[in-house]
Coordinates of C-alpha atoms in Angstrom, one line a residue:
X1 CA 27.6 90.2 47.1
X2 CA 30.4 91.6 49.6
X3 CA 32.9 93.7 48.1
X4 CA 36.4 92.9 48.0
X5 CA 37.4 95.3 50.6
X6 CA 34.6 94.2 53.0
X7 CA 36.1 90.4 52.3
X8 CA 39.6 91.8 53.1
X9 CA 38.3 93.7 56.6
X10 CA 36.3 90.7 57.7
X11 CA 39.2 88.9 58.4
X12 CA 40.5 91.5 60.6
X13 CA 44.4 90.7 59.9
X14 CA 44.8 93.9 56.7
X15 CA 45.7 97.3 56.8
X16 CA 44.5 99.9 54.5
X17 CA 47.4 99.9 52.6
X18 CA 46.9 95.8 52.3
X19 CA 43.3 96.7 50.5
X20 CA 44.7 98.9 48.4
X21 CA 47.1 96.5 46.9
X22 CA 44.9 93.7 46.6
X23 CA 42.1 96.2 44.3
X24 CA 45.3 97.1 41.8
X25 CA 46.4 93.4 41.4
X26 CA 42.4 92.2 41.6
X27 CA 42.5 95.2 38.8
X28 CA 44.7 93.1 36.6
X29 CA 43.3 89.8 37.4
X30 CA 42.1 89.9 33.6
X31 CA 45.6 90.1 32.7
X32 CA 46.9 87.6 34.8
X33 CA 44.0 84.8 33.3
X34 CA 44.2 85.7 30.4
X35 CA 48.1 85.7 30.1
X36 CA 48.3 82.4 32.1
X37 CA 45.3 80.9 30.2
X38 CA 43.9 80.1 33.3
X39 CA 41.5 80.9 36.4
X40 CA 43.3 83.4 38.9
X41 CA 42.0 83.2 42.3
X42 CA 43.3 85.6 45.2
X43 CA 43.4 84.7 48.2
X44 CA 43.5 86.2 52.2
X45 CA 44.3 84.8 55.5
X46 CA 41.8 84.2 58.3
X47 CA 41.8 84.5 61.6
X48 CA 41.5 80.8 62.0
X49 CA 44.5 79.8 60.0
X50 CA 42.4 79.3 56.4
X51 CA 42.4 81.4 53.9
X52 CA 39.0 82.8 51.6
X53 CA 38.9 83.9 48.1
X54 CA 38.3 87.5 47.5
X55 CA 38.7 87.6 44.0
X56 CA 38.0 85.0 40.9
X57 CA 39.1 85.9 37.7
X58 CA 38.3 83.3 34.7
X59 CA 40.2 83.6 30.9
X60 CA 38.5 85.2 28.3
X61 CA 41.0 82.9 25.6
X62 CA 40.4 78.9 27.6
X63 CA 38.0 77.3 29.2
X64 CA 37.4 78.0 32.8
X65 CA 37.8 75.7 35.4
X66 CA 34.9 77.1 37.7
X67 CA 31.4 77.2 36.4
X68 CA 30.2 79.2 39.9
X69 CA 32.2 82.1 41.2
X70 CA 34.1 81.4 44.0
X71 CA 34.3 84.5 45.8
X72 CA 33.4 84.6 49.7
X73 CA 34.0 81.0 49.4
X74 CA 37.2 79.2 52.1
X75 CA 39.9 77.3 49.9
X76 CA 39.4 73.6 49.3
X77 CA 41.4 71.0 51.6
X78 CA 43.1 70.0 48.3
X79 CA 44.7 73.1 47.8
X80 CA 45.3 74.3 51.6
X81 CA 48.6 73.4 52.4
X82 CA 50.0 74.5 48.8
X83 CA 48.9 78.1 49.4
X84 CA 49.9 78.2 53.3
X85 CA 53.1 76.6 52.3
X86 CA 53.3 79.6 49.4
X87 CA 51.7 82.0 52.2
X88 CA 54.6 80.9 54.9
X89 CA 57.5 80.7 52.6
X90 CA 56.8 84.1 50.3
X91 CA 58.1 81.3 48.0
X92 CA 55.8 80.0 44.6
X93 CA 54.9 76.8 45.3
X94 CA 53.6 74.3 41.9
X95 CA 51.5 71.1 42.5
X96 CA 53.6 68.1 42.4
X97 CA 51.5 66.3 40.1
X98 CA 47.8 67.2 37.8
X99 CA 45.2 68.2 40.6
X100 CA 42.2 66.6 40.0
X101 CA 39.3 69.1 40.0
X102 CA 35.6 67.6 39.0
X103 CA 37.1 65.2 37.2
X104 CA 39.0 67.8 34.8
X105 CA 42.9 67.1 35.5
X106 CA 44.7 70.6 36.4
X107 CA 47.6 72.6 37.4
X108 CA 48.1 74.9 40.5
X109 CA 50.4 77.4 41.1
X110 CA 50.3 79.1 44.1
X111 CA 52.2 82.8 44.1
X112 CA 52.6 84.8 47.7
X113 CA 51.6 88.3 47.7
X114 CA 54.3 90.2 48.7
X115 CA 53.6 94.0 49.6
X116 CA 56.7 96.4 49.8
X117 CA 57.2 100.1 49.7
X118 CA 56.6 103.4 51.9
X119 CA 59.8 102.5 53.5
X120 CA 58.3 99.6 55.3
X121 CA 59.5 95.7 55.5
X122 CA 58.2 93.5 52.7
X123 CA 55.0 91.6 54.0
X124 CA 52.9 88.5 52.1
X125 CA 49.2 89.9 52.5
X126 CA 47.8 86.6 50.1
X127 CA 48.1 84.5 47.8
X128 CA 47.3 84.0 44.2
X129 CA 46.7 80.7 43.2
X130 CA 46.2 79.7 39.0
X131 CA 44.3 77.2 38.1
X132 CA 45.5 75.7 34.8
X133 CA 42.8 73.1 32.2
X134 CA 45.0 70.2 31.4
X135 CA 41.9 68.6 29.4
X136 CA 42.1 71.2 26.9
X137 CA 46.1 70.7 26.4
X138 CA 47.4 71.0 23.0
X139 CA 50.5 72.1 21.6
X140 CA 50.9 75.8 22.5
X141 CA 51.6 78.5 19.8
X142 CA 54.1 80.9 19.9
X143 CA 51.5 83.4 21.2
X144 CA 50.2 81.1 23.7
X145 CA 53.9 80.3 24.8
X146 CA 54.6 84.2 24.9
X147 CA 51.9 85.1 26.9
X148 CA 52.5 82.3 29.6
X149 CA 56.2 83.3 29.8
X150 CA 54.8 87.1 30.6
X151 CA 52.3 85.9 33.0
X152 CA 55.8 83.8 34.7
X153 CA 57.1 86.9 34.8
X154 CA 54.1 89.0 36.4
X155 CA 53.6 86.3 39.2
X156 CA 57.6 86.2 39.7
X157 CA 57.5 90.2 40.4
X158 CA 53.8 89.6 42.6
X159 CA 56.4 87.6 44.8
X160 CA 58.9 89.6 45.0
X161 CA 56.4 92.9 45.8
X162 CA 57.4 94.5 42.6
X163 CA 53.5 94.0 41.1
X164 CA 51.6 95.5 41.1
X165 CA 52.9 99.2 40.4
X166 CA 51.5 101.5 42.9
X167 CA 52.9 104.4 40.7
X168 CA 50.3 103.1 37.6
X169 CA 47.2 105.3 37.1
X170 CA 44.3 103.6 39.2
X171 CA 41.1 105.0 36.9
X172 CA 42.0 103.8 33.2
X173 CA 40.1 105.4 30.4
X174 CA 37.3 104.2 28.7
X175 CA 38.8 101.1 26.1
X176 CA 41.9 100.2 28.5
X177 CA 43.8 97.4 26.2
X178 CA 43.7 93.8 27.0
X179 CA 45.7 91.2 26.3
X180 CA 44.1 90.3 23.8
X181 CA 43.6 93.0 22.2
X182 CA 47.4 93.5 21.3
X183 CA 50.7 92.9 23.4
X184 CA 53.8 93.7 22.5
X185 CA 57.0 92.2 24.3
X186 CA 60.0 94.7 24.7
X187 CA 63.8 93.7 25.8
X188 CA 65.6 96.0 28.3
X189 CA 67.0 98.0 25.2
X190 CA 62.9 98.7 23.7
X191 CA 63.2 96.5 20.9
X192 CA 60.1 94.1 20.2
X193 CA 60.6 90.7 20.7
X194 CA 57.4 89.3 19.9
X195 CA 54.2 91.2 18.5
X196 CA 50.6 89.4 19.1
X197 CA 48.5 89.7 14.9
X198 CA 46.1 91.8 16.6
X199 CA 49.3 94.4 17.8
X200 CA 50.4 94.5 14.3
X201 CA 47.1 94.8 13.0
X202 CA 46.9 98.4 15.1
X203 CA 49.8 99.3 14.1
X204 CA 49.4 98.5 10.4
X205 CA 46.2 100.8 10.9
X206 CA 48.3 103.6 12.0
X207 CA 50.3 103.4 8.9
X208 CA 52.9 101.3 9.9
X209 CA 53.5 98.4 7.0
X210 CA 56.8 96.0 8.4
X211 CA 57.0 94.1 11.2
X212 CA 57.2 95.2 14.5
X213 CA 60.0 92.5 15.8
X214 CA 63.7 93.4 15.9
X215 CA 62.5 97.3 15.5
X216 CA 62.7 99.7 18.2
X217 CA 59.4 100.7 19.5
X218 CA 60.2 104.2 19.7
X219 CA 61.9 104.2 16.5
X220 CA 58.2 102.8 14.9
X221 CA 56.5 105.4 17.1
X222 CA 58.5 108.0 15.6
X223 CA 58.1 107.1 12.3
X224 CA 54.2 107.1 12.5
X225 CA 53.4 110.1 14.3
X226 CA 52.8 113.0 12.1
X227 CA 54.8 116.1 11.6
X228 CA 54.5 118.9 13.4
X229 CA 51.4 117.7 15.6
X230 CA 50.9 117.6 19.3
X231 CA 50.7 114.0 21.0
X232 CA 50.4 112.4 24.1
X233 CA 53.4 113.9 26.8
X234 CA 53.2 110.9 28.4
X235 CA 53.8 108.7 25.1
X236 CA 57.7 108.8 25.4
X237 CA 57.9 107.6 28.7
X238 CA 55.2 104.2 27.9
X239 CA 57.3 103.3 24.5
X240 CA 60.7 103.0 25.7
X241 CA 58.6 100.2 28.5
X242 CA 60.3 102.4 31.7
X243 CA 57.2 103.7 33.2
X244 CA 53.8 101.8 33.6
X245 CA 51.4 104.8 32.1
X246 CA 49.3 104.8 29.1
X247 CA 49.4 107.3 26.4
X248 CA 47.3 107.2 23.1
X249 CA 48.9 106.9 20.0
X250 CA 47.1 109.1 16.8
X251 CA 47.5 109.0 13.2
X252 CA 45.5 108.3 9.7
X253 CA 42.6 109.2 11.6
X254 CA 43.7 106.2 14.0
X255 CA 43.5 106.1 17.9
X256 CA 45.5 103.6 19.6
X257 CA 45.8 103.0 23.3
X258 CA 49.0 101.9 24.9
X259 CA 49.6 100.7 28.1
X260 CA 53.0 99.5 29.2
X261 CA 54.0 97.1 32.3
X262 CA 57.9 97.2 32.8
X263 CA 59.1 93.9 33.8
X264 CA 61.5 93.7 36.7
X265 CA 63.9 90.9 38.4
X266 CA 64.5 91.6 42.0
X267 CA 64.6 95.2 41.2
X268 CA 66.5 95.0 37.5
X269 CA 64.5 95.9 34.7
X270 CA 64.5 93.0 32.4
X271 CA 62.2 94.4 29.2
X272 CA 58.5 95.8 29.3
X273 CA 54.8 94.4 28.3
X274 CA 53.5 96.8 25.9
X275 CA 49.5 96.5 25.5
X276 CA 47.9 98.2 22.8
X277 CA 43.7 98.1 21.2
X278 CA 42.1 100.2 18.5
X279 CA 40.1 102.8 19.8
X280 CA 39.4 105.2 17.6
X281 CA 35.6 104.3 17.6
X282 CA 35.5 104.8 21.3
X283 CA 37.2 108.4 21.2
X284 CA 34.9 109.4 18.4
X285 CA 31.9 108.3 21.1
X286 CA 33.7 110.1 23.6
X287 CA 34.5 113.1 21.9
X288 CA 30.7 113.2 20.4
X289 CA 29.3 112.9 24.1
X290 CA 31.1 115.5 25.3
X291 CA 30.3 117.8 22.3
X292 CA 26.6 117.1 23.5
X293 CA 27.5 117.9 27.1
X294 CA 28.6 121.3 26.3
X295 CA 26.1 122.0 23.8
X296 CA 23.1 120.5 26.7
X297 CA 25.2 123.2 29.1
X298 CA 25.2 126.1 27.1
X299 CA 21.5 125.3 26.2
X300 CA 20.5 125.1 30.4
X301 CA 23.1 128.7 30.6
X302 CA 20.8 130.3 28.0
X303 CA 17.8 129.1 29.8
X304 CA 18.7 130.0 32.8
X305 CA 19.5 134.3 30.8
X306 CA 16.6 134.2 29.5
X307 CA 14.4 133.5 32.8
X308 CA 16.7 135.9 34.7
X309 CA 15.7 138.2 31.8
X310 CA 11.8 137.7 32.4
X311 CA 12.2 138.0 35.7
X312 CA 14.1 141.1 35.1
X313 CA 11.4 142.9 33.2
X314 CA 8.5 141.0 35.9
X315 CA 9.9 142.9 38.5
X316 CA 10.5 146.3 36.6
X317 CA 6.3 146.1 36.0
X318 CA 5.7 145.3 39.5
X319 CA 7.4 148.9 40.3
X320 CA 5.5 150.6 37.8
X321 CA 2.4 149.7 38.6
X322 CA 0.1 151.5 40.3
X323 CA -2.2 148.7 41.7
X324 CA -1.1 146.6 44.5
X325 CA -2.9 143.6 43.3
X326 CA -1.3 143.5 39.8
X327 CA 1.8 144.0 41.9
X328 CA 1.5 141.4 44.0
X329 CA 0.8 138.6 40.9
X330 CA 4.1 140.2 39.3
X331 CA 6.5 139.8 41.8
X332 CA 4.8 136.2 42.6
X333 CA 5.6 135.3 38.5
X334 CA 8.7 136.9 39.1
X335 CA 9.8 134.8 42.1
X336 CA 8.7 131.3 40.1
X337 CA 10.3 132.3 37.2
X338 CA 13.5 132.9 39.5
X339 CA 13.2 129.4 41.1
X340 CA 13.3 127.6 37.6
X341 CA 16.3 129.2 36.7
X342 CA 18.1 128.8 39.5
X343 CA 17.8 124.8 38.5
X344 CA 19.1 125.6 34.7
X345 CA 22.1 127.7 36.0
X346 CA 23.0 124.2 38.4
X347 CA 22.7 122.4 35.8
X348 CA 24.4 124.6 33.3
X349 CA 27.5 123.8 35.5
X350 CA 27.8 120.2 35.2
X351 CA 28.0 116.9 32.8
X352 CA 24.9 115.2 34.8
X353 CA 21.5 116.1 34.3
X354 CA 21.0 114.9 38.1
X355 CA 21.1 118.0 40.8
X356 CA 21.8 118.3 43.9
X357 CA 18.8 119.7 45.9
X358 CA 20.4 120.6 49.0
X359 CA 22.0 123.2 46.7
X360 CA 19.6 124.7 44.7
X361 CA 16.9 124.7 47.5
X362 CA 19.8 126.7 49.7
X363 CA 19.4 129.5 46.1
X364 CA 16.1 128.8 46.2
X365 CA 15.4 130.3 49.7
X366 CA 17.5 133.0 49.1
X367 CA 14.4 134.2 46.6
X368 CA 12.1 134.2 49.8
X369 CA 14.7 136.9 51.4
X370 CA 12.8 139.4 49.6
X371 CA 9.3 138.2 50.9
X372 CA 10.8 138.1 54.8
X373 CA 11.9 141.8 55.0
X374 CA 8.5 142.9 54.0
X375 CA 7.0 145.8 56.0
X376 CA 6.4 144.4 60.0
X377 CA 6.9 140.8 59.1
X378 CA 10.5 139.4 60.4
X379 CA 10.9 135.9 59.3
X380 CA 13.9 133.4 59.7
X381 CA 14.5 130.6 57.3
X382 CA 16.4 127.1 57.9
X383 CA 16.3 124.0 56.1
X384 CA 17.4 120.6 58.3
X385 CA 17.9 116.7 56.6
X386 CA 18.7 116.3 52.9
X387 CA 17.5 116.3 49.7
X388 CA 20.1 114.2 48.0
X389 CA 20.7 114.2 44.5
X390 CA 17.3 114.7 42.1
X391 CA 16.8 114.5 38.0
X392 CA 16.7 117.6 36.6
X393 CA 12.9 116.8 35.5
X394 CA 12.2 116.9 39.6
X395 CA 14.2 119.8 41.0
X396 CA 12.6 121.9 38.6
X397 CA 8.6 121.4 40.1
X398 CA 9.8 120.6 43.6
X399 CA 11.9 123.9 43.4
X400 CA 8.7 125.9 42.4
X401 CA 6.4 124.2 44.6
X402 CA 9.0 125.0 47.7
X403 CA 9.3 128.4 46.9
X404 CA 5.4 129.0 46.8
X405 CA 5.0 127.2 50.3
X406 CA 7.4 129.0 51.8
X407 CA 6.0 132.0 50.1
X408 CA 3.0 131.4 51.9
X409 CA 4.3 131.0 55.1
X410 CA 6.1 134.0 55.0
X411 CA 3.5 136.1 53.5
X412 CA 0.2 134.5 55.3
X413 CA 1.3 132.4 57.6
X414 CA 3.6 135.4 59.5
X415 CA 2.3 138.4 58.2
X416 CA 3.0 141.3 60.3
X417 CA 4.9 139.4 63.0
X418 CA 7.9 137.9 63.7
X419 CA 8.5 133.9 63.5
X420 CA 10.2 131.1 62.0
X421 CA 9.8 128.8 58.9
X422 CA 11.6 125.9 59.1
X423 CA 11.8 123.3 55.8
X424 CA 12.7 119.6 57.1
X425 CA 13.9 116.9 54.5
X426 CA 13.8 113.2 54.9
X427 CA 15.1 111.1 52.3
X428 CA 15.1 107.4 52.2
X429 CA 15.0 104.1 49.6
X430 CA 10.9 104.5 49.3
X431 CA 10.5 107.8 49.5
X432 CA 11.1 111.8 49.9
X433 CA 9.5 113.4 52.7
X434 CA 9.4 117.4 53.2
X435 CA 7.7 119.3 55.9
X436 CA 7.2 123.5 55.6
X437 CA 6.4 124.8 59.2
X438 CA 6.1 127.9 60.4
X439 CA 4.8 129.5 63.9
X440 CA 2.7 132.1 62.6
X441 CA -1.2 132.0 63.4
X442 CA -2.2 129.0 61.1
X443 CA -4.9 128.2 59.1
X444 CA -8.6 128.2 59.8
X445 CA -9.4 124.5 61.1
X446 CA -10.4 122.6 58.0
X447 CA -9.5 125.3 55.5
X448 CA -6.9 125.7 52.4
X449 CA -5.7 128.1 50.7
X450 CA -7.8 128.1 47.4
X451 CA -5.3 130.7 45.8
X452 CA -3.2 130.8 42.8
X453 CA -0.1 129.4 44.7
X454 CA -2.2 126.3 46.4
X455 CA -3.1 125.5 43.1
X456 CA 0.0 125.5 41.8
X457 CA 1.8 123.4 44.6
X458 CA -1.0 120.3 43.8
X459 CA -0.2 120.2 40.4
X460 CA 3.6 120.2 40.7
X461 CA 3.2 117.8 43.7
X462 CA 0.3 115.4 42.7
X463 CA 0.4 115.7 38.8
X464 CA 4.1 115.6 37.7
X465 CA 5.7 114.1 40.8
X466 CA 2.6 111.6 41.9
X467 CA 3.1 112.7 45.6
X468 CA 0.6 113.9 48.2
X469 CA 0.4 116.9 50.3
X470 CA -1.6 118.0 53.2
X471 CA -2.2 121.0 55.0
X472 CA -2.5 120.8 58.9
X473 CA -2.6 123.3 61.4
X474 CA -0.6 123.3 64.7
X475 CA -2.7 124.5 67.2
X476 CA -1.3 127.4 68.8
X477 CA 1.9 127.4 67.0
X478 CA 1.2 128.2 62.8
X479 CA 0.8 125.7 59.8
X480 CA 2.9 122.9 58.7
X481 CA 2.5 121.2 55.4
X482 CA 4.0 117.6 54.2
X483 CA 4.8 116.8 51.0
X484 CA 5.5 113.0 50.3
X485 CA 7.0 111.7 46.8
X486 CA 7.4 108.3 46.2
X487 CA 11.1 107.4 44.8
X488 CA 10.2 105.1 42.4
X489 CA 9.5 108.7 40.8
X490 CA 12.5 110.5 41.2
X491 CA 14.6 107.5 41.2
X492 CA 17.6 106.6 43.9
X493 CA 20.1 109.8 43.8
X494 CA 22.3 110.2 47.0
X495 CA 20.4 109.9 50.5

């Protein structure tokens, strides 16, 4: 399905700044349905004077009007000329009479989206149209006529381009409130008007036992938070209803979100929405996953010492000893043991337990250095293409396996000469593709390596990442060796 911003460009008539403003207010579509106890639909011009839906939003608290999403879809002939009239005019425009939709009488409203700010002239960029159930009507509860009276007051600021708030924090936390989880209604002064049962309810579970209307909110607050303990900066600012943050509320072992919408006429502020849920379940998950972060860290850091210190004492035997074969297999266990922690100290540094290749193979051939400035051998190194992003159960037997081939190259492949080895990535949906070449004098036609190192590239190739590899020579110009792995393997991390 197209996203809302490839809807919006489609059309070819919005700005960047129009997109942005339609994802805040299609951010709050929840809000709006579920406040207005209705479907909310948002709508954008076409180039042929029609308008498509970008956006369908259906209440979580009534029945919904639309059993299909309506999304990419061009607005009905029965509701055209109410949203161009609302489109034209930056005026709301209301159905005359019940609309009749599948035989289910409704309501329309239409509201203009008016976008203002960054010291431009205001501009409608769409319309919002809600779609009200009249079969379901019933005689609305104080709640029900609350909420309705906020929503009037949401779509009266959408037309006047005071909503939505460009200044309000675009990337809530986990266990943002809802309106039904708990709304609160504030006059210009901070005082609560009307406070939803599930509102109180938190509240109550902070240790607050009256009722919340005809108090001051920041009076309450006040009176809850405990003495001499540090709380939300922020928290201030969201209960007097002037700002449109969120700020969490602690106490009795209690979390409460708050998130406050300040309600404006025409530039006059007028009172504030205050929404507020229980989440002290959620922080605990929160705080318990990033406990295990840090402790999964600090486990990959001390990994990652511990190889370095094997390594360490690998290479102070290969000095010592006095045969150049036992030597040679030390610095080799040495090198691998090197590779493998260079994939604990990346992850060691991040919350993911997903790498990014490009980076540790770019560590990973600085291992090799060693291996180029042996005695008469001049080697040069590059990697082209990408990796992408790999799980940590990957990186750690690709990295090996990489290091031994180029290894090989370096040591066989251009020993006593001067060449390059060049390592060349290709990463797509299917599959990851890497070729090691390298110009030295090749292999024997029809021959592999039957070493410790060959051996040990099949089984970290074929047996824990199900690829193949093959050995080929170039004639005239080395060995190059391709290493396939399917990416139903290593999943679909960043091409």
């Amino acid at each position: 399905m197209s996203t809302l911003s490839d809807l919006v460009y489609a059309q070819g008539r919005s700005s960047a700044a129009d997109v942005e403003w339609l994802h805040r207010l299609a951010g709050d579509g929840q809000l709006l349905a579920d406040l207005a106890f209705a479907d909310i639909v948002i709508w954008v011009p076409t180039e042929d004077d029609s308008f498509i839906a970008i956006a369908h939003t259906r209440p979580s608290g009534a029945a919904t009007l639309f059993y299909r999403d309506i999304v990419g879809d061009r607005v009905r002939p029965q509701w055209r000329t109410q949203v161009r009239d609302a489109f034209m005019s930056a005026r709301i425009v209301d159905s005359a009479s019940p609309d009749w939709f599948e035989e289910t009488p409704t309501r329309v409203r239409a509201v203009p989206i008016v976008r203002s700010g960054n010291g431009e002239a205001s501009q409608t960029i769409g319309v919002v149209t809600r779609h009200t159930n009249l079969g379901e009507a019933r005689i609305p509860s104080r709640q029900q006529t609350t909420f309705n009276e906020c929503a009037d007051d949401l779509f009266a600021m959408m037309a006047s381009g005071e909503f939505p708030d460009m200044t309000a924090p675009t990337s809530p936390r986990r266990g943002a409130p809802r309106a039904s989880d708990g709304l609160i209604r504030l006059d210009v002064d901070g005082m609560a008007t009307f406070a939803s049962p599930n509102a109180l309810s938190a509240f109550n579970r902070l240790g607050f036992e009256d009722e919340l209307e005809g108090e001051s909110l920041v009076e309450v607050v006040t009176s809850i938070l405990p003495v001499k303990r540090q709380f939300d900066e922020s928290l201030p600012v969201v209960v007097t209803g002037r700002a449109p943050w969120r700020a969490d509320l602690e106490s009795r072992g209690v979390t409460v979100s708050l998130r406050t919408i300040p309600l404006r006429d025409h530039g006059r502020r007028i009172g504030a929405l205050v929404l507020c849920r229980d989440v002290t379940e959620i922080r605990h998950q929160e705080q318990e996953l990033i406990t295990k972060d840090a402790t999964i860290r600090e486990i990959h850091h001390r990994v990652k010492n511990n190889l370095q210190t094997v390594a360490s004492l690998l290479r102070i035997q290969a000095r010592r000893s006095h045969s150049d074969e036992a030597r040679e297999a030390l610095t080799q266990a040495m090198r691998r043991v090197s590779a493998i922690a260079v994939v604990h100290d990346t992850l060691s540094e991040g919350l993911a337990q997903n790498v990014d290749f490009d980076d540790v193979f770019a560590r990973v051939l600085k291992l090799v250095a060693e291996v180029a400035a042996a005695p008469n051998t001049r080697a040069r190194t590059r990697s082209t293409g990408r990796f992408g992003t790999l799980p940590s159960e990957y990186a750690t037997p690709l990295a090996l396996a990489l290091t031994e081939l180029v290894t090989n190259a370096v040591e066989h492949g251009l020993a006593g000469q001067e060449g390059d080895v060049e390592i060349v990535a290709d990463r797509s949906d299917e599959r990851l593709e890497v070729r090691v070449r390298d110009t030295g004098s090749g292999l024997p036609e029809g021959q592999v390596g039957r070493g410790l190192g060959t051996q040990i590239v099949r089984t970290l190739i074929q047996g824990e990442l199900g690829g193949t590899i093959d050995w080929h020579t170039i004639m005239g110009s080395g060995t190059e060796v391709t290493i396939e792995i399917p990416m139903r393997y290593i999943g679909r991390g960043e091409a």
